[in-house]
Coordinates of C-alpha atoms in Angstrom, one line a residue:
X1484 CA -57.6 -21.3 16.6
X1485 CA -59.3 -19.4 19.5
X1486 CA -56.4 -16.9 19.9
X1487 CA -56.4 -13.3 18.6
X1488 CA -55.2 -12.3 15.2
X1489 CA -51.4 -11.8 15.2
X1490 CA -50.3 -8.1 14.8
X1491 CA -46.8 -6.8 14.3
X1492 CA -45.0 -5.0 17.3
X1493 CA -46.1 -1.4 17.9
X1494 CA -49.5 -1.9 16.2
X1495 CA -52.5 -0.5 18.0
X1496 CA -55.5 -2.6 18.8
X1497 CA -57.6 -0.8 16.2
X1498 CA -55.1 -1.6 13.5
X1499 CA -55.8 -4.7 11.3
X1500 CA -53.1 -6.4 9.3
X1501 CA -52.9 -5.6 5.7
X1502 CA -54.6 -8.1 3.4
X1503 CA -52.6 -8.9 0.3
X1504 CA -54.4 -7.7 -2.9
X1505 CA -55.3 -10.4 -5.4
X1506 CA -53.3 -10.3 -8.5
X1507 CA -55.2 -9.1 -11.6
X1508 CA -54.7 -10.1 -15.1
X1509 CA -52.5 -7.7 -17.1
X1510 CA -54.2 -5.5 -19.6
X1511 CA -52.7 -7.3 -22.5
X1512 CA -54.1 -10.7 -21.4
X1513 CA -57.0 -12.1 -23.5
X1514 CA -60.4 -13.0 -21.7
X1515 CA -61.1 -16.6 -21.0
X1516 CA -62.9 -18.0 -24.1
X1517 CA -64.9 -20.4 -21.9
X1518 CA -66.2 -17.4 -19.9
X1519 CA -67.1 -15.7 -23.2
X1520 CA -69.0 -18.8 -24.4
X1521 CA -70.8 -19.1 -21.1
X1522 CA -71.9 -15.4 -21.3
X1523 CA -73.1 -15.9 -24.9
X1524 CA -75.1 -19.1 -24.0
X1525 CA -76.1 -18.0 -20.5
X1526 CA -79.9 -18.4 -20.8
X1527 CA -79.7 -21.9 -22.3
X1528 CA -77.0 -23.1 -19.9
X1529 CA -78.9 -21.8 -16.9
X1530 CA -82.0 -23.7 -17.9
X1531 CA -80.2 -26.9 -18.6
X1532 CA -80.8 -29.8 -16.3
X1533 CA -77.8 -31.9 -17.4
X1534 CA -74.4 -31.1 -19.2
X1535 CA -75.5 -33.4 -22.0
X1536 CA -78.0 -30.8 -23.1
X1537 CA -75.2 -28.3 -23.5
X1538 CA -73.1 -30.8 -25.3
X1539 CA -75.9 -31.5 -27.8
X1540 CA -76.2 -27.7 -28.5
X1541 CA -72.4 -27.4 -29.1
X1542 CA -72.4 -30.3 -31.5
X1543 CA -75.5 -28.9 -33.3
X1544 CA -73.5 -25.7 -33.8
X1545 CA -70.8 -27.7 -35.7
X1546 CA -68.0 -27.6 -33.1
X1547 CA -65.7 -30.6 -33.5
X1548 CA -63.5 -32.0 -30.8
X1549 CA -60.4 -30.6 -32.6
X1550 CA -61.9 -27.1 -32.6
X1551 CA -62.8 -27.4 -29.0
X1552 CA -59.3 -28.5 -28.0
X1553 CA -57.8 -25.6 -30.0
X1554 CA -60.1 -22.8 -28.9
X1555 CA -61.0 -23.8 -25.3
X1556 CA -58.2 -26.2 -24.2
X1557 CA -60.5 -29.0 -23.1
X1558 CA -60.7 -32.6 -24.4
X1559 CA -64.1 -32.7 -26.2
X1560 CA -67.6 -31.3 -26.2
X1561 CA -68.7 -33.2 -23.1
X1562 CA -65.8 -31.8 -21.1
X1563 CA -66.6 -28.3 -22.3
X1564 CA -70.3 -28.8 -21.5
X1565 CA -69.4 -29.8 -17.9
X1566 CA -67.2 -26.8 -17.5
X1567 CA -69.9 -24.5 -18.8
X1568 CA -72.5 -26.2 -16.6
X1569 CA -70.3 -25.6 -13.5
X1570 CA -69.7 -21.9 -14.2
X1571 CA -73.3 -20.8 -14.8
X1572 CA -75.8 -20.8 -11.9
X1573 CA -79.0 -22.7 -12.5
X1574 CA -82.1 -20.7 -13.3
X1575 CA -85.5 -22.2 -14.3
X1576 CA -87.8 -19.2 -15.1
X1577 CA -91.6 -19.8 -15.2
X1578 CA -93.2 -19.6 -18.6
X1579 CA -94.7 -16.3 -19.6
X1580 CA -98.5 -16.1 -19.5
X1581 CA -100.9 -18.9 -18.5
X1582 CA -99.9 -22.5 -18.9
X1583 CA -101.0 -24.2 -22.1
X1584 CA -104.3 -26.0 -21.7
X1585 CA -105.6 -28.0 -24.7
X1586 CA -108.9 -28.8 -22.8
X1587 CA -109.9 -25.1 -22.4
X1588 CA -113.1 -24.6 -24.5
X1589 CA -116.0 -22.2 -24.7
X1590 CA -119.2 -22.8 -22.8
X1591 CA -121.4 -21.2 -25.5
X1592 CA -119.9 -23.5 -28.1
X1593 CA -120.8 -26.6 -26.1
X1594 CA -124.3 -25.3 -25.5
X1595 CA -124.7 -24.6 -29.2
X1596 CA -123.7 -28.2 -29.9
X1597 CA -126.3 -29.4 -27.3
X1598 CA -129.0 -27.4 -29.1
X1599 CA -127.9 -28.8 -32.5
X1600 CA -128.1 -32.3 -31.0
X1601 CA -131.7 -31.9 -29.8
X1602 CA -133.2 -29.6 -32.5
X1603 CA -133.6 -32.4 -35.2
X1604 CA -136.2 -34.0 -32.8
X1605 CA -138.6 -31.3 -34.0
X1606 CA -138.5 -32.9 -37.4
X1607 CA -140.5 -35.9 -36.1
X1608 CA -143.2 -33.4 -35.0
X1609 CA -143.3 -31.9 -38.4
X1610 CA -143.3 -35.3 -40.2
X1611 CA -145.9 -36.9 -37.9
X1612 CA -148.6 -37.2 -40.7
X1613 CA -146.1 -39.3 -42.7
X1614 CA -146.0 -41.8 -39.8
X1615 CA -149.8 -42.0 -39.3
X1616 CA -151.3 -45.5 -39.2
X1617 CA -152.1 -48.4 -36.9
X1618 CA -149.7 -49.7 -34.3
X1619 CA -147.3 -52.4 -35.4
X1620 CA -146.9 -55.9 -34.1
X1621 CA -144.7 -54.6 -31.2
X1622 CA -147.5 -52.3 -30.1
X1623 CA -145.5 -49.2 -31.2
X1624 CA -146.8 -46.3 -33.3
X1625 CA -146.5 -46.7 -37.0
X1626 CA -143.1 -46.2 -38.5
X1627 CA -141.3 -46.4 -35.1
X1628 CA -139.3 -49.6 -35.9
X1629 CA -137.7 -48.4 -39.2
X1630 CA -136.9 -45.1 -37.6
X1631 CA -135.3 -46.7 -34.6
X1632 CA -133.4 -49.2 -36.7
X1633 CA -132.1 -46.5 -39.0
X1634 CA -131.1 -44.2 -36.1
X1635 CA -129.3 -46.9 -34.3
X1636 CA -127.4 -47.9 -37.4
X1637 CA -126.5 -44.3 -38.1
X1638 CA -125.4 -43.7 -34.5
X1639 CA -123.2 -46.7 -34.6
X1640 CA -121.6 -46.0 -38.0
X1641 CA -121.1 -42.3 -37.4
X1642 CA -119.3 -42.9 -34.0
X1643 CA -116.6 -44.9 -35.8
X1644 CA -116.5 -42.4 -38.7
X1645 CA -116.1 -39.5 -36.4
X1646 CA -113.2 -41.1 -34.5
X1647 CA -111.4 -41.8 -37.8
X1648 CA -111.9 -38.2 -39.0
X1649 CA -110.8 -36.8 -35.6
X1650 CA -107.7 -39.0 -35.8
X1651 CA -106.7 -37.4 -39.0
X1652 CA -107.4 -34.0 -37.6
X1653 CA -105.2 -34.8 -34.6
X1654 CA -102.4 -35.5 -37.0
X1655 CA -102.9 -32.1 -38.6
X1656 CA -104.1 -33.6 -41.9
X1657 CA -107.5 -31.9 -42.5
X1658 CA -107.7 -32.9 -46.2
X1659 CA -107.4 -36.6 -45.1
X1660 CA -110.2 -36.1 -42.6
X1661 CA -112.4 -34.6 -45.3
X1662 CA -111.7 -37.5 -47.6
X1663 CA -112.6 -40.0 -44.9
X1664 CA -115.9 -38.2 -44.3
X1665 CA -116.6 -37.9 -48.0
X1666 CA -116.3 -41.7 -48.4
X1667 CA -117.8 -42.7 -45.0
X1668 CA -120.8 -40.4 -44.8
X1669 CA -122.5 -41.6 -48.0
X1670 CA -121.8 -45.2 -47.1
X1671 CA -123.3 -44.7 -43.6
X1672 CA -126.4 -43.0 -45.2
X1673 CA -126.9 -45.9 -47.6
X1674 CA -126.4 -48.5 -44.9
X1675 CA -128.9 -46.8 -42.6
X1676 CA -131.4 -46.5 -45.3
X1677 CA -131.1 -50.2 -46.2
X1678 CA -131.5 -51.2 -42.6
X1679 CA -134.6 -49.1 -42.2
X1680 CA -136.0 -50.5 -45.4
X1681 CA -135.5 -54.0 -44.1
X1682 CA -137.2 -53.1 -40.8
X1683 CA -140.2 -51.4 -42.5
X1684 CA -142.6 -54.3 -42.4
X1685 CA -146.2 -53.0 -42.5
X1686 CA -145.2 -49.4 -41.9
X1687 CA -145.5 -48.3 -45.5
X1688 CA -143.3 -46.5 -48.0
X1689 CA -143.7 -43.1 -46.3
X1690 CA -142.1 -44.4 -43.1
X1691 CA -139.2 -45.9 -45.2
X1692 CA -138.7 -42.6 -47.0
X1693 CA -138.7 -40.7 -43.8
X1694 CA -136.1 -43.1 -42.3
X1695 CA -133.9 -42.8 -45.3
X1696 CA -134.0 -39.0 -45.0
X1697 CA -133.1 -39.4 -41.3
X1698 CA -130.1 -41.5 -42.3
X1699 CA -129.0 -38.8 -44.8
X1700 CA -129.3 -36.1 -42.2
X1701 CA -127.3 -38.1 -39.6
X1702 CA -124.4 -38.6 -42.2
X1703 CA -124.4 -34.9 -43.3
X1704 CA -124.7 -33.5 -39.8
X1705 CA -121.8 -35.8 -38.6
X1706 CA -119.5 -34.3 -41.2
X1707 CA -120.5 -30.8 -40.3
X1708 CA -120.0 -31.3 -36.6
X1709 CA -116.6 -33.0 -37.0
X1710 CA -115.4 -30.1 -39.2
X1711 CA -116.6 -27.5 -36.7
X1712 CA -119.5 -26.1 -38.7
X1713 CA -122.2 -26.1 -35.9
X1714 CA -123.5 -22.6 -36.8
X1715 CA -124.4 -23.3 -40.4
X1716 CA -126.0 -26.5 -39.3
X1717 CA -128.1 -24.6 -36.7
X1718 CA -129.2 -22.0 -39.3
X1719 CA -130.2 -24.8 -41.7
X1720 CA -132.3 -26.4 -39.0
X1721 CA -134.2 -23.2 -38.0
X1722 CA -136.9 -23.2 -40.8
X1723 CA -137.8 -26.8 -39.9
X1724 CA -137.9 -26.0 -36.2
X1725 CA -140.0 -22.9 -36.8
X1726 CA -142.5 -25.0 -38.8
X1727 CA -142.7 -27.7 -36.1
X1728 CA -143.4 -25.0 -33.4
X1729 CA -146.0 -23.5 -35.7
X1730 CA -147.9 -26.8 -35.8
X1731 CA -148.6 -26.6 -32.1
X1732 CA -150.6 -23.4 -32.6
X1733 CA -152.3 -23.9 -36.0
X1734 CA -152.7 -26.7 -38.6
X1735 CA -150.0 -26.8 -41.3
X1736 CA -150.7 -28.5 -44.6
X1737 CA -148.9 -31.7 -45.3
X1738 CA -147.3 -30.3 -48.5
X1739 CA -145.8 -27.4 -46.5
X1740 CA -144.5 -29.9 -43.9
X1741 CA -142.8 -32.0 -46.6
X1742 CA -141.3 -28.9 -48.2
X1743 CA -139.8 -27.6 -44.9
X1744 CA -138.3 -31.0 -44.2
X1745 CA -136.8 -31.5 -47.6
X1746 CA -135.5 -27.9 -47.8
X1747 CA -133.7 -28.2 -44.5
X1748 CA -132.3 -31.6 -45.5
X1749 CA -131.1 -30.3 -48.9
X1750 CA -129.4 -27.3 -47.4
X1751 CA -127.6 -29.5 -44.8
X1752 CA -126.4 -32.0 -47.4
X1753 CA -125.2 -29.2 -49.7
X1754 CA -123.3 -27.6 -46.8
X1755 CA -121.7 -31.0 -46.0
X1756 CA -120.7 -31.6 -49.6
X1757 CA -119.0 -28.1 -49.7
X1758 CA -117.1 -28.9 -46.5
X1759 CA -116.0 -32.4 -47.6
X1760 CA -115.2 -31.7 -51.2
X1761 CA -111.5 -31.8 -52.0
X1762 CA -109.9 -28.7 -53.3
X1763 CA -108.5 -30.2 -56.5
X1764 CA -111.7 -32.2 -57.2
X1765 CA -109.8 -35.6 -57.1
X1766 CA -110.3 -38.1 -54.4
X1767 CA -106.7 -39.2 -53.6
X1768 CA -104.1 -39.1 -50.9
X1769 CA -104.2 -40.1 -47.3
X1770 CA -107.7 -40.7 -45.9
X1771 CA -109.0 -42.2 -49.1
X1772 CA -109.6 -45.9 -49.0
X1773 CA -109.1 -46.3 -52.8
X1774 CA -107.8 -44.2 -55.7
X1775 CA -109.6 -44.3 -59.0
X1776 CA -106.8 -42.8 -61.0
X1777 CA -104.6 -45.4 -62.7
X1778 CA -100.8 -45.0 -62.4
X1779 CA -98.9 -44.0 -65.6
X1780 CA -96.9 -46.6 -67.3
X1781 CA -94.6 -47.0 -70.3
X1782 CA -92.6 -44.0 -71.3
X1783 CA -94.9 -41.7 -69.4
X1784 CA -93.8 -43.3 -66.1
X1785 CA -91.9 -40.7 -64.0
X1786 CA -88.3 -41.5 -63.1
X1787 CA -87.8 -43.2 -59.8
X1788 CA -87.2 -40.9 -56.9
X1789 CA -86.2 -41.5 -53.3
X1790 CA -89.4 -42.1 -51.3
X1791 CA -90.1 -39.7 -48.5
X1792 CA -91.4 -41.2 -45.3
X1793 CA -94.7 -39.8 -44.1
X1794 CA -96.5 -40.1 -40.8
X1795 CA -98.6 -43.4 -40.8
X1796 CA -102.3 -42.8 -40.7
X1797 CA -104.7 -44.3 -38.2
X1798 CA -105.6 -48.0 -38.6
X1799 CA -109.2 -48.8 -39.3
X1800 CA -109.3 -51.2 -36.4
X1801 CA -108.7 -48.4 -33.9
X1802 CA -112.2 -47.1 -34.8
X1803 CA -113.9 -50.4 -34.0
X1804 CA -114.2 -49.9 -30.2
X1805 CA -115.7 -46.4 -30.8
X1806 CA -118.2 -48.0 -33.2
X1807 CA -119.2 -50.6 -30.5
X1808 CA -119.5 -47.8 -28.0
X1809 CA -121.9 -46.0 -30.2
X1810 CA -123.9 -49.2 -30.6
X1811 CA -124.1 -49.8 -26.9
X1812 CA -125.0 -46.2 -25.9
X1813 CA -127.4 -45.8 -28.7
X1814 CA -129.3 -48.9 -27.7
X1815 CA -129.5 -47.7 -24.1
X1816 CA -130.8 -44.3 -25.1
X1817 CA -133.4 -45.8 -27.5
X1818 CA -134.7 -48.0 -24.7
X1819 CA -135.0 -44.9 -22.5
X1820 CA -136.7 -42.9 -25.3
X1821 CA -139.4 -45.6 -25.7
X1822 CA -140.3 -45.4 -22.0
X1823 CA -139.8 -41.7 -21.4
X1824 CA -139.7 -39.4 -24.4
X1825 CA -139.4 -36.1 -22.5
X1826 CA -136.5 -37.7 -20.5
X1827 CA -134.7 -38.6 -23.7
X1828 CA -135.1 -35.0 -25.0
X1829 CA -133.6 -33.7 -21.7
X1830 CA -130.8 -36.2 -22.0
X1831 CA -130.0 -35.0 -25.5
X1832 CA -130.1 -31.3 -24.5
X1833 CA -127.7 -32.2 -21.6
X1834 CA -125.0 -33.3 -23.9
X1835 CA -123.8 -29.7 -24.4
X1836 CA -123.2 -29.0 -20.7
X1837 CA -121.8 -32.6 -20.4
X1838 CA -119.2 -31.8 -23.0
X1839 CA -118.2 -28.6 -21.3
X1840 CA -117.9 -30.2 -17.9
X1841 CA -115.8 -33.0 -19.4
X1842 CA -113.4 -30.4 -20.8
X1843 CA -113.4 -28.7 -17.4
X1844 CA -112.5 -31.9 -15.6
X1845 CA -109.6 -32.7 -17.9
X1846 CA -108.4 -29.1 -17.5
X1847 CA -108.6 -29.5 -13.8
X1848 CA -106.5 -32.6 -14.0
X1849 CA -103.7 -30.7 -15.8
X1850 CA -103.9 -28.0 -13.1
X1851 CA -103.6 -30.7 -10.4
X1852 CA -100.5 -32.1 -12.2
X1853 CA -98.7 -28.7 -12.0
X1854 CA -99.7 -27.9 -8.4
X1855 CA -99.6 -31.2 -6.6
X1856 CA -96.3 -32.4 -5.0
X1857 CA -97.4 -35.9 -4.0
X1858 CA -99.5 -38.7 -5.6
X1859 CA -102.0 -38.6 -2.7
X1860 CA -102.5 -34.8 -3.1
X1861 CA -103.0 -35.2 -6.8
X1862 CA -105.6 -38.0 -6.3
X1863 CA -107.5 -35.9 -3.8
X1864 CA -107.6 -32.8 -6.1
X1865 CA -108.7 -34.8 -9.1
X1866 CA -111.4 -36.7 -7.0
X1867 CA -112.8 -33.4 -5.8
X1868 CA -112.9 -32.1 -9.4
X1869 CA -114.6 -35.3 -10.6
X1870 CA -117.2 -35.1 -7.9
X1871 CA -117.9 -31.4 -8.6
X1872 CA -118.3 -31.9 -12.4
X1873 CA -120.5 -35.0 -12.1
X1874 CA -122.7 -33.3 -9.5
X1875 CA -123.1 -30.3 -11.8
X1876 CA -124.0 -32.5 -14.7
X1877 CA -126.6 -34.4 -12.8
X1878 CA -128.1 -31.2 -11.5
X1879 CA -128.3 -29.9 -15.1
X1880 CA -129.9 -33.1 -16.3
X1881 CA -132.4 -33.0 -13.4
X1882 CA -133.5 -29.4 -14.2
X1883 CA -133.8 -30.2 -17.9
X1884 CA -135.9 -33.3 -17.2
X1885 CA -138.3 -31.5 -14.9
X1886 CA -138.6 -28.6 -17.5
X1887 CA -139.3 -30.9 -20.4
X1888 CA -141.8 -33.0 -18.4
X1889 CA -143.7 -29.8 -17.5
X1890 CA -143.8 -28.5 -21.1
X1891 CA -144.4 -31.8 -22.9
X1892 CA -148.1 -32.3 -23.8
X1893 CA -149.7 -35.3 -22.2
X1894 CA -146.4 -36.3 -20.6
X1895 CA -146.5 -39.0 -17.9
X1896 CA -145.9 -37.9 -14.3
X1897 CA -142.4 -37.7 -13.0
X1898 CA -141.8 -40.6 -10.6
X1899 CA -138.8 -41.5 -8.5
X1900 CA -138.1 -44.6 -10.6
X1901 CA -138.2 -42.7 -13.9
X1902 CA -136.0 -40.0 -12.5
X1903 CA -133.5 -42.4 -11.0
X1904 CA -133.2 -44.3 -14.3
X1905 CA -132.6 -41.1 -16.3
X1906 CA -130.0 -39.8 -13.9
X1907 CA -128.2 -43.2 -13.8
X1908 CA -128.2 -43.3 -17.6
X1909 CA -126.7 -39.8 -17.6
X1910 CA -123.9 -41.1 -15.4
X1911 CA -123.3 -44.0 -17.8
X1912 CA -123.1 -41.6 -20.8
X1913 CA -120.9 -39.0 -19.0
X1914 CA -118.4 -41.5 -17.6
X1915 CA -118.3 -43.3 -20.9
X1916 CA -117.3 -40.1 -22.6
X1917 CA -114.8 -39.5 -19.9
X1918 CA -113.2 -42.9 -20.4
X1919 CA -113.2 -42.2 -24.1
X1920 CA -111.2 -39.0 -23.6
X1921 CA -108.7 -41.0 -21.4
X1922 CA -108.3 -43.5 -24.2
X1923 CA -109.9 -46.3 -22.2
X1924 CA -112.6 -46.8 -24.9
X1925 CA -112.4 -50.6 -24.8
X1926 CA -113.6 -50.8 -21.2
X1927 CA -116.5 -48.3 -21.9
X1928 CA -117.5 -50.1 -25.1
X1929 CA -117.6 -53.5 -23.4
X1930 CA -119.7 -52.2 -20.4
X1931 CA -122.2 -50.4 -22.6
X1932 CA -122.6 -53.2 -25.0
X1933 CA -123.1 -55.8 -22.2
X1934 CA -125.6 -53.4 -20.5
X1935 CA -127.5 -52.9 -23.8
X1936 CA -127.7 -56.6 -24.4
X1937 CA -128.9 -57.3 -20.8
X1938 CA -131.6 -54.7 -21.0
X1939 CA -132.8 -55.9 -24.4
X1940 CA -133.0 -59.5 -23.3
X1941 CA -134.8 -58.5 -20.0
X1942 CA -137.4 -56.5 -22.0
X1943 CA -137.8 -59.2 -24.6
X1944 CA -138.4 -61.9 -22.0
X1945 CA -140.6 -59.6 -19.8
X1946 CA -138.2 -60.2 -16.8
X1947 CA -139.6 -57.3 -14.9
X1948 CA -141.0 -53.7 -15.1
X1949 CA -139.2 -51.8 -17.9
X1950 CA -138.4 -48.9 -15.5
X1951 CA -137.0 -51.2 -12.8
X1952 CA -135.0 -53.1 -15.4
X1953 CA -133.6 -49.8 -16.6
X1954 CA -132.6 -48.7 -13.1
X1955 CA -130.9 -52.0 -12.4
X1956 CA -129.0 -52.1 -15.7
X1957 CA -128.0 -48.4 -15.7
X1958 CA -126.9 -48.6 -12.0
X1959 CA -124.7 -51.6 -12.7
X1960 CA -123.1 -50.0 -15.7
X1961 CA -122.6 -46.7 -14.0
X1962 CA -120.9 -48.4 -11.0
X1963 CA -118.6 -50.4 -13.3
X1964 CA -117.6 -47.3 -15.3
X1965 CA -117.2 -45.2 -12.1
X1966 CA -114.7 -47.8 -10.9
X1967 CA -112.7 -47.5 -14.1
X1968 CA -112.7 -43.7 -13.9
X1969 CA -111.6 -43.8 -10.2
X1970 CA -108.6 -45.9 -11.2
X1971 CA -107.6 -43.6 -14.0
X1972 CA -108.1 -40.3 -12.2
X1973 CA -105.2 -41.1 -9.8
X1974 CA -102.7 -42.0 -12.5
X1975 CA -100.7 -39.0 -13.6
X1976 CA -99.9 -40.6 -17.0
X1977 CA -103.6 -40.8 -17.8
X1978 CA -103.8 -37.0 -17.8
X1979 CA -101.1 -36.4 -20.5

């Protein structure tokens, strides 16, 4: 093998032996049909990861095994697929443009939602004369108990209603989502009004009427927010907000206050009805709990037809954990509002940035899935993203709390205990929403409900200072939810 190439006698050292030319196909020969098929399906075959993908394509084109044997001289579609797979080089091109990201959202849209969440609080400023009177048996201002009871009931009901409507929207059935809201929103308003009426006590009919109006607003605003109508809702709230701001500079007659409140409420209810009303005017189809139209019978009964299978709708039981989550978080926020009203306003305003940071975290998880090659690298990237988003949210909440405390008239001084409780409550709410986006709503609902029950019992039994009780409860709940989030962030399947 190490000898020189053999050369014939008389050949010079610079002469190489002639290499026989390869035989070429005659001009009258037909091209290989498998090569022709490979050239025609080149892009699909090059991107296939297994011959079975090619076999499925061949069968979908209607090629039978008899036709394959006659045209291509192989046994069946699988043998032809393997031959095509071997002849074409693998190519997996990157997708054109940026990778799809369902969590990408606009910052301004989230900030708008945060303003819409907080702006109705000015209605309590405008309706303050309706709530005038002596303190109740709990030592709270007149009308506080029915307002809190109605708000908590509305918060709980509307959390479950929103989940059900969003479930229909995720299935692409917007009419069913509208029907769910059209049935659920009035029921929630009626339930909240009845709860407020039962909790009125010595507050008087004006407080009960104000609480009923609050329940109606919560129901109508929920429908508008679920259907993506934040801008009309904001415009409808502006006259009421302007009147509330005007009261800080000059006295406004009680009649004008009532007119502004009722006008904004009427416009919001009207907008919600327009959004929820079905196109045909009949309440039927998916999303409706019942159908008032009786089926035809007798000779008017239509002939039987083969039923068409439809996508099953979401079960009512799937919305129960979201309802309990709303009850737990609502109770925690109401406890915080009773002890620190400016802090509660800051917490409400922070929900807009919180929503945007939540979307940014989920988007970062998808980016980490595409760019990480090991599970440890993926966990490190998602942990850094989680720490950055949570830090940004707490910084935003801190700035808002300091701003509201400085602008709020006769606000109590900002202490370390108050600030710590507010920030820990912000962690509870933000991690709860994050668990909700991961589908781990049961864990978040259990933790928030247990925390709300513990804080209520501690305050009812005077177990300690309300602020220290809040710090203890919020810190425990935040730690438990942070542990759940840490376990989910490292699982690639949780980011699907």
